[in-house]
Amino acid sequence: MQFDKAKLAAFYRDALGDISLDALDMSRMPAHVSIIMDGNGRWAQARGLERSQGHLAGVASLRETVTTAVRLGLDVLSVYAFSTENWNRSQKEVTFLMQLFAETLLNELPLFHQEQVKLRFFGDLEALPQKTQETFKQGLAETANNTGMVFALAVNYGARAELARAAALLAAEAKAGSIDPASIGPADVEKYLYTAGLPDPDLLIRTSGELRLSNYLLWQIAYSEMYVTPTLWPDFTRWDFLRALVAFQARERRFGGVAS
Ligand code: FPP
């Protein structure tokens, strides 16, 4: 996707940082960056605050990250906001997060319009509270004609559930006689993933130092480069994003082939 050189330079000039934008090769940018945002709870705990305060601080990081991704000209930014396992958290935290998602989305709609960001969701939204579902639908409808970066939020998402859903949809097609089971290949599966039509992530970032995939995009990250930073999500800035991209560009991607 296009990026505005002057806007990008100004965006990085606006804040103090310890790495130069010159370290980045703009001709070798990833198309899709995905982020496992982790560490809100620990960030709050370290300050003697409630976990909810960590999530609020996480929203500010997310806003900066979306803006950075747009300035950098990425095609897709996706983030893991709530997993199928996160329902096991306290009722209080789950309720807070669901309200936060709805409120944040409404608050950010003007920014999405200004930056031509197009929203998308990964996950089973039917299980979400009515109000959250309605807000998500509104966000989808209002950004549907935007032509810039796709911003995808994984909410009530789990890769195993996603793959089981794809299998069920393919089985239904086979039962109806519209597909031959023997002919099913990866492209048929991809058609039924939440990410259908999007490029696979080139780079997967995980904050807070955990070396786990946590049931996230297991199919799509087959050849993604991983970058794990000890930085907790609320502390993640445009400079951390830059560092991840510079590290990504230093890797040699082989997609299962041999070194050139
Ligand atoms: C991980 O930290 C964070 C979450 C599970 C929630 C992420 C939500 C936000 C950043 C708000 C984003 C808002 C929108 C609209 C998507 P954790 O709670 O797992 O932290 P811990 O591992 O330190 O406990």
Short mmCIF file of C-alpha atoms and ligand atoms in Angstrom, two decimals:
data_model
loop_
_atom_site.label_atom_id
_atom_site.label_comp_id
_atom_site.label_asym_id
_atom_site.label_seq_id
_atom_site.Cartn_x
_atom_site.Cartn_y
_atom_site.Cartn_z
CA MET A 1 0.00 0.00 0.00
CA GLN A 2 1.05 3.62 -0.53
CA PHE A 3 2.63 5.59 2.26
CA ASP A 4 3.19 9.33 2.61
CA LYS A 5 6.92 9.87 3.20
CA ALA A 6 6.51 13.33 4.71
CA LYS A 7 3.70 12.25 7.06
CA LEU A 8 5.69 9.21 8.18
CA ALA A 9 8.80 11.31 8.88
CA ALA A 10 6.74 13.89 10.80
CA PHE A 11 5.01 11.15 12.80
CA TYR A 12 8.35 9.82 14.00
CA ARG A 13 9.76 13.32 14.53
CA ASP A 14 6.81 14.10 16.83
CA ALA A 15 8.06 11.70 19.51
CA LEU A 16 11.44 11.00 21.06
CA GLY A 17 12.90 7.62 20.26
CA ASP A 18 16.11 5.65 20.32
CA ILE A 19 16.09 4.18 16.81
CA SER A 20 16.05 6.04 13.51
CA LEU A 21 13.40 5.65 10.87
CA ASP A 22 16.36 5.45 8.44
CA ALA A 23 16.96 1.92 9.75
CA LEU A 24 13.86 0.82 7.85
CA ASP A 25 13.93 -0.23 4.19
CA MET A 26 10.62 1.08 2.87
CA SER A 27 10.89 -1.13 -0.22
CA ARG A 28 10.76 -4.29 1.92
CA MET A 29 7.80 -3.68 4.14
CA PRO A 30 5.51 -6.51 5.27
CA ALA A 31 1.95 -6.41 3.92
CA HIS A 32 0.34 -7.85 7.04
CA VAL A 33 1.52 -7.47 10.64
CA SER A 34 -0.38 -9.25 13.39
CA ILE A 35 0.01 -8.61 17.11
CA ILE A 36 -0.72 -10.65 20.22
CA MET A 37 -1.26 -7.79 22.66
CA ASP A 38 -0.23 -9.13 26.03
CA GLY A 39 0.71 -7.75 29.44
CA ASN A 40 -2.06 -5.27 30.31
CA GLY A 41 -2.73 -7.03 33.60
CA ARG A 42 0.94 -7.12 34.61
CA TRP A 43 1.37 -3.47 33.65
CA ALA A 44 -1.48 -2.54 35.99
CA GLN A 45 -0.33 -4.86 38.77
CA ALA A 46 3.17 -3.35 38.71
CA ARG A 47 1.56 0.03 39.43
CA GLY A 48 -0.83 -1.24 42.09
CA LEU A 49 -3.78 -0.59 39.77
CA GLU A 50 -6.82 -2.66 38.80
CA ARG A 51 -6.43 -4.82 35.67
CA SER A 52 -9.03 -2.62 33.96
CA GLN A 53 -6.58 0.29 34.13
CA GLY A 54 -4.11 -1.83 32.20
CA HIS A 55 -6.70 -2.45 29.49
CA LEU A 56 -7.44 1.28 29.29
CA ALA A 57 -3.73 1.98 28.86
CA GLY A 58 -3.73 -0.80 26.24
CA VAL A 59 -6.30 1.09 24.20
CA ALA A 60 -3.94 4.08 23.98
CA SER A 61 -1.19 1.76 22.72
CA LEU A 62 -3.56 0.29 20.18
CA ARG A 63 -4.46 3.76 18.89
CA GLU A 64 -0.77 4.61 18.46
CA THR A 65 -0.15 1.25 16.78
CA VAL A 66 -3.00 1.67 14.29
CA THR A 67 -1.72 5.15 13.42
CA THR A 68 1.83 3.83 13.03
CA ALA A 69 0.64 1.00 10.76
CA VAL A 70 -1.28 3.46 8.57
CA ARG A 71 1.71 5.84 8.37
CA LEU A 72 3.95 2.92 7.41
CA GLY A 73 1.57 1.96 4.61
CA LEU A 74 0.74 -1.56 5.78
CA ASP A 75 -2.09 -3.34 3.96
CA VAL A 76 -3.33 -5.19 7.04
CA LEU A 77 -2.90 -4.83 10.80
CA SER A 78 -4.57 -7.48 12.92
CA VAL A 79 -4.64 -7.77 16.71
CA TYR A 80 -5.70 -10.47 19.17
CA ALA A 81 -8.09 -8.69 21.53
CA PHE A 82 -10.10 -11.53 23.12
CA SER A 83 -9.67 -15.28 22.77
CA THR A 84 -12.22 -18.08 23.08
CA GLU A 85 -10.41 -18.89 26.36
CA ASN A 86 -10.66 -15.35 27.76
CA TRP A 87 -14.26 -16.04 28.89
CA ASN A 88 -12.62 -17.83 31.83
CA ARG A 89 -11.54 -14.49 33.31
CA SER A 90 -13.63 -12.95 36.09
CA GLN A 91 -17.12 -11.81 35.11
CA LYS A 92 -16.09 -8.28 36.08
CA GLU A 93 -13.11 -8.23 33.70
CA VAL A 94 -15.04 -9.81 30.82
CA THR A 95 -17.88 -7.29 31.19
CA PHE A 96 -15.36 -4.44 31.34
CA LEU A 97 -13.56 -5.64 28.20
CA MET A 98 -16.79 -6.06 26.22
CA GLN A 99 -17.86 -2.51 27.10
CA LEU A 100 -14.39 -1.21 26.37
CA PHE A 101 -14.39 -2.81 22.90
CA ALA A 102 -17.74 -1.21 22.05
CA GLU A 103 -16.84 2.22 23.44
CA THR A 104 -13.38 2.25 21.89
CA LEU A 105 -14.74 1.32 18.50
CA LEU A 106 -17.28 4.14 18.58
CA ASN A 107 -14.66 6.63 19.77
CA GLU A 108 -12.20 5.63 17.07
CA LEU A 109 -14.61 5.69 14.12
CA PRO A 110 -13.68 9.29 13.20
CA LEU A 111 -9.98 8.30 13.16
CA PHE A 112 -10.78 5.27 11.00
CA HIS A 113 -12.63 7.49 8.53
CA GLN A 114 -9.91 10.10 8.48
CA GLU A 115 -7.30 7.43 7.77
CA GLN A 116 -9.58 5.39 5.46
CA VAL A 117 -9.19 2.33 7.71
CA LYS A 118 -11.49 -0.57 6.91
CA LEU A 119 -12.57 -2.71 9.86
CA ARG A 120 -12.81 -6.45 9.96
CA PHE A 121 -13.35 -9.01 12.72
CA PHE A 122 -11.98 -12.52 13.23
CA GLY A 123 -14.04 -14.72 15.54
CA ASP A 124 -17.55 -15.76 16.49
CA LEU A 125 -19.29 -12.48 17.27
CA GLU A 126 -22.68 -14.06 17.99
CA ALA A 127 -21.62 -14.94 21.54
CA LEU A 128 -20.79 -11.31 22.40
CA PRO A 129 -23.16 -9.06 24.37
CA GLN A 130 -25.83 -7.47 22.17
CA LYS A 131 -24.47 -3.96 22.54
CA THR A 132 -20.94 -5.01 21.55
CA GLN A 133 -22.29 -6.89 18.52
CA GLU A 134 -24.32 -3.88 17.43
CA THR A 135 -21.35 -1.55 17.71
CA PHE A 136 -19.16 -3.95 15.74
CA LYS A 137 -21.81 -4.16 13.01
CA GLN A 138 -22.02 -0.38 12.94
CA GLY A 139 -18.22 -0.16 12.63
CA LEU A 140 -18.21 -2.68 9.78
CA ALA A 141 -20.99 -0.89 7.91
CA GLU A 142 -19.51 2.58 8.39
CA THR A 143 -16.01 1.63 7.24
CA ALA A 144 -17.06 -0.78 4.47
CA ASN A 145 -16.23 1.68 1.70
CA ASN A 146 -12.94 2.87 3.14
CA THR A 147 -10.04 2.14 0.83
CA GLY A 148 -7.01 2.15 3.15
CA MET A 149 -5.52 -0.31 5.59
CA VAL A 150 -7.58 -3.22 6.86
CA PHE A 151 -7.65 -3.26 10.67
CA ALA A 152 -8.80 -6.62 11.94
CA LEU A 153 -9.77 -7.29 15.54
CA ALA A 154 -9.79 -10.90 16.70
CA VAL A 155 -12.56 -11.08 19.29
CA ASN A 156 -13.89 -14.36 20.67
CA TYR A 157 -11.34 -15.89 18.35
CA GLY A 158 -9.62 -19.26 18.63
CA ALA A 159 -7.73 -20.94 15.80
CA ARG A 160 -9.02 -24.41 16.62
CA ALA A 161 -12.63 -23.19 16.59
CA GLU A 162 -11.93 -21.38 13.30
CA LEU A 163 -10.56 -24.56 11.70
CA ALA A 164 -13.42 -26.69 13.05
CA ARG A 165 -15.86 -24.16 11.58
CA ALA A 166 -14.13 -24.33 8.20
CA ALA A 167 -14.29 -28.14 8.32
CA ALA A 168 -18.01 -28.04 9.13
CA LEU A 169 -18.72 -25.62 6.28
CA LEU A 170 -16.75 -27.79 3.83
CA ALA A 171 -18.57 -30.91 5.08
CA ALA A 172 -21.89 -29.15 4.45
CA GLU A 173 -20.77 -28.30 0.92
CA ALA A 174 -19.72 -31.91 0.36
CA LYS A 175 -23.06 -33.17 1.67
CA ALA A 176 -24.89 -30.83 -0.68
CA GLY A 177 -22.81 -32.23 -3.53
CA SER A 178 -21.22 -28.92 -4.47
CA ILE A 179 -17.67 -30.04 -3.66
CA ASP A 180 -15.89 -33.37 -4.10
CA PRO A 181 -14.29 -34.32 -0.71
CA ALA A 182 -11.32 -35.86 -2.51
CA SER A 183 -10.55 -32.54 -4.17
CA ILE A 184 -10.42 -30.44 -0.98
CA GLY A 185 -7.15 -28.55 -0.69
CA PRO A 186 -5.70 -25.60 1.27
CA ALA A 187 -7.45 -23.00 -0.92
CA ASP A 188 -10.84 -24.55 -0.06
CA VAL A 189 -10.07 -24.33 3.65
CA GLU A 190 -8.87 -20.71 3.33
CA LYS A 191 -12.17 -19.73 1.75
CA TYR A 192 -13.85 -20.47 5.10
CA LEU A 193 -11.33 -18.87 7.44
CA TYR A 194 -12.11 -15.50 9.03
CA THR A 195 -9.07 -14.16 7.16
CA ALA A 196 -10.41 -15.12 3.70
CA GLY A 197 -9.07 -12.79 1.04
CA LEU A 198 -6.32 -11.31 3.24
CA PRO A 199 -2.60 -12.06 2.89
CA ASP A 200 -1.12 -14.22 5.66
CA PRO A 201 0.78 -12.28 8.34
CA ASP A 202 4.39 -11.68 7.32
CA LEU A 203 5.25 -10.73 10.87
CA LEU A 204 3.69 -11.81 14.17
CA ILE A 205 4.58 -9.66 17.16
CA ARG A 206 3.94 -10.77 20.74
CA THR A 207 4.42 -8.42 23.65
CA SER A 208 5.25 -9.21 27.30
CA GLY A 209 7.83 -11.87 26.51
CA GLU A 210 5.66 -15.00 26.44
CA LEU A 211 6.86 -17.58 23.91
CA ARG A 212 3.42 -18.99 23.06
CA LEU A 213 0.98 -18.83 20.16
CA SER A 214 -2.11 -19.05 22.39
CA ASN A 215 -4.38 -20.59 19.75
CA TYR A 216 -3.91 -17.59 17.43
CA LEU A 217 -4.08 -17.81 13.61
CA LEU A 218 -2.47 -21.25 13.62
CA TRP A 219 -3.15 -21.86 9.93
CA GLN A 220 -2.22 -18.39 8.72
CA ILE A 221 1.12 -18.05 10.52
CA ALA A 222 2.66 -21.15 8.92
CA TYR A 223 5.49 -19.04 7.47
CA SER A 224 5.22 -15.82 9.49
CA GLU A 225 8.31 -14.41 11.15
CA MET A 226 7.91 -14.09 14.91
CA TYR A 227 9.11 -11.20 17.02
CA VAL A 228 8.71 -11.33 20.80
CA THR A 229 9.43 -8.28 22.93
CA PRO A 230 9.49 -8.13 26.73
CA THR A 231 7.70 -4.77 26.52
CA LEU A 232 4.23 -4.94 28.06
CA TRP A 233 1.44 -3.96 25.67
CA PRO A 234 0.60 -0.59 27.33
CA ASP A 235 4.27 0.42 26.93
CA PHE A 236 4.43 -0.58 23.24
CA THR A 237 5.14 2.50 21.10
CA ARG A 238 5.86 3.46 17.50
CA TRP A 239 9.55 2.84 18.34
CA ASP A 240 8.90 -0.75 19.43
CA PHE A 241 6.95 -1.26 16.21
CA LEU A 242 9.91 0.14 14.26
CA ARG A 243 12.32 -2.20 16.08
CA ALA A 244 10.13 -5.20 15.21
CA LEU A 245 10.08 -4.20 11.53
CA VAL A 246 13.84 -3.68 11.41
CA ALA A 247 14.34 -7.13 12.98
CA PHE A 248 11.91 -8.59 10.44
CA GLN A 249 13.87 -7.08 7.56
CA ALA A 250 17.08 -8.63 8.87
CA ARG A 251 15.57 -12.12 8.52
CA GLU A 252 15.86 -14.26 5.45
CA ARG A 253 12.48 -15.77 4.62
CA ARG A 254 12.71 -19.13 2.93
CA PHE A 255 9.13 -20.45 3.00
CA GLY A 256 10.46 -24.00 3.40
CA GLY A 257 13.03 -23.60 0.61
CA VAL A 258 16.81 -23.40 0.92
CA ALA A 259 19.02 -20.40 1.68
CA SER A 260 19.88 -18.41 -1.43
C1 FPP B 1 -3.78 -8.84 27.22
O1 FPP B 1 -3.33 -8.48 28.49
C2 FPP B 1 -4.86 -7.99 26.76
C3 FPP B 1 -6.16 -8.36 26.58
C4 FPP B 1 -6.65 -9.73 26.78
C5 FPP B 1 -7.17 -7.40 26.14
C6 FPP B 1 -6.68 -6.55 25.05
C7 FPP B 1 -7.53 -5.39 24.94
C8 FPP B 1 -7.08 -4.14 24.70
C9 FPP B 1 -5.68 -3.75 24.53
C10 FPP B 1 -8.07 -3.11 24.51
C11 FPP B 1 -8.25 -3.04 23.04
C12 FPP B 1 -9.49 -2.44 22.61
C13 FPP B 1 -10.12 -2.81 21.46
C14 FPP B 1 -11.22 -2.00 20.90
C15 FPP B 1 -9.76 -4.04 20.77
P1 FPP B 1 -3.58 -9.47 29.69
O2 FPP B 1 -4.83 -9.05 30.36
O3 FPP B 1 -3.56 -10.87 29.18
O4 FPP B 1 -2.32 -9.17 30.57
P2 FPP B 1 -1.56 -10.17 31.56
O5 FPP B 1 -1.05 -11.29 30.72
O6 FPP B 1 -0.45 -9.31 32.08
O7 FPP B 1 -2.53 -10.57 32.61
#
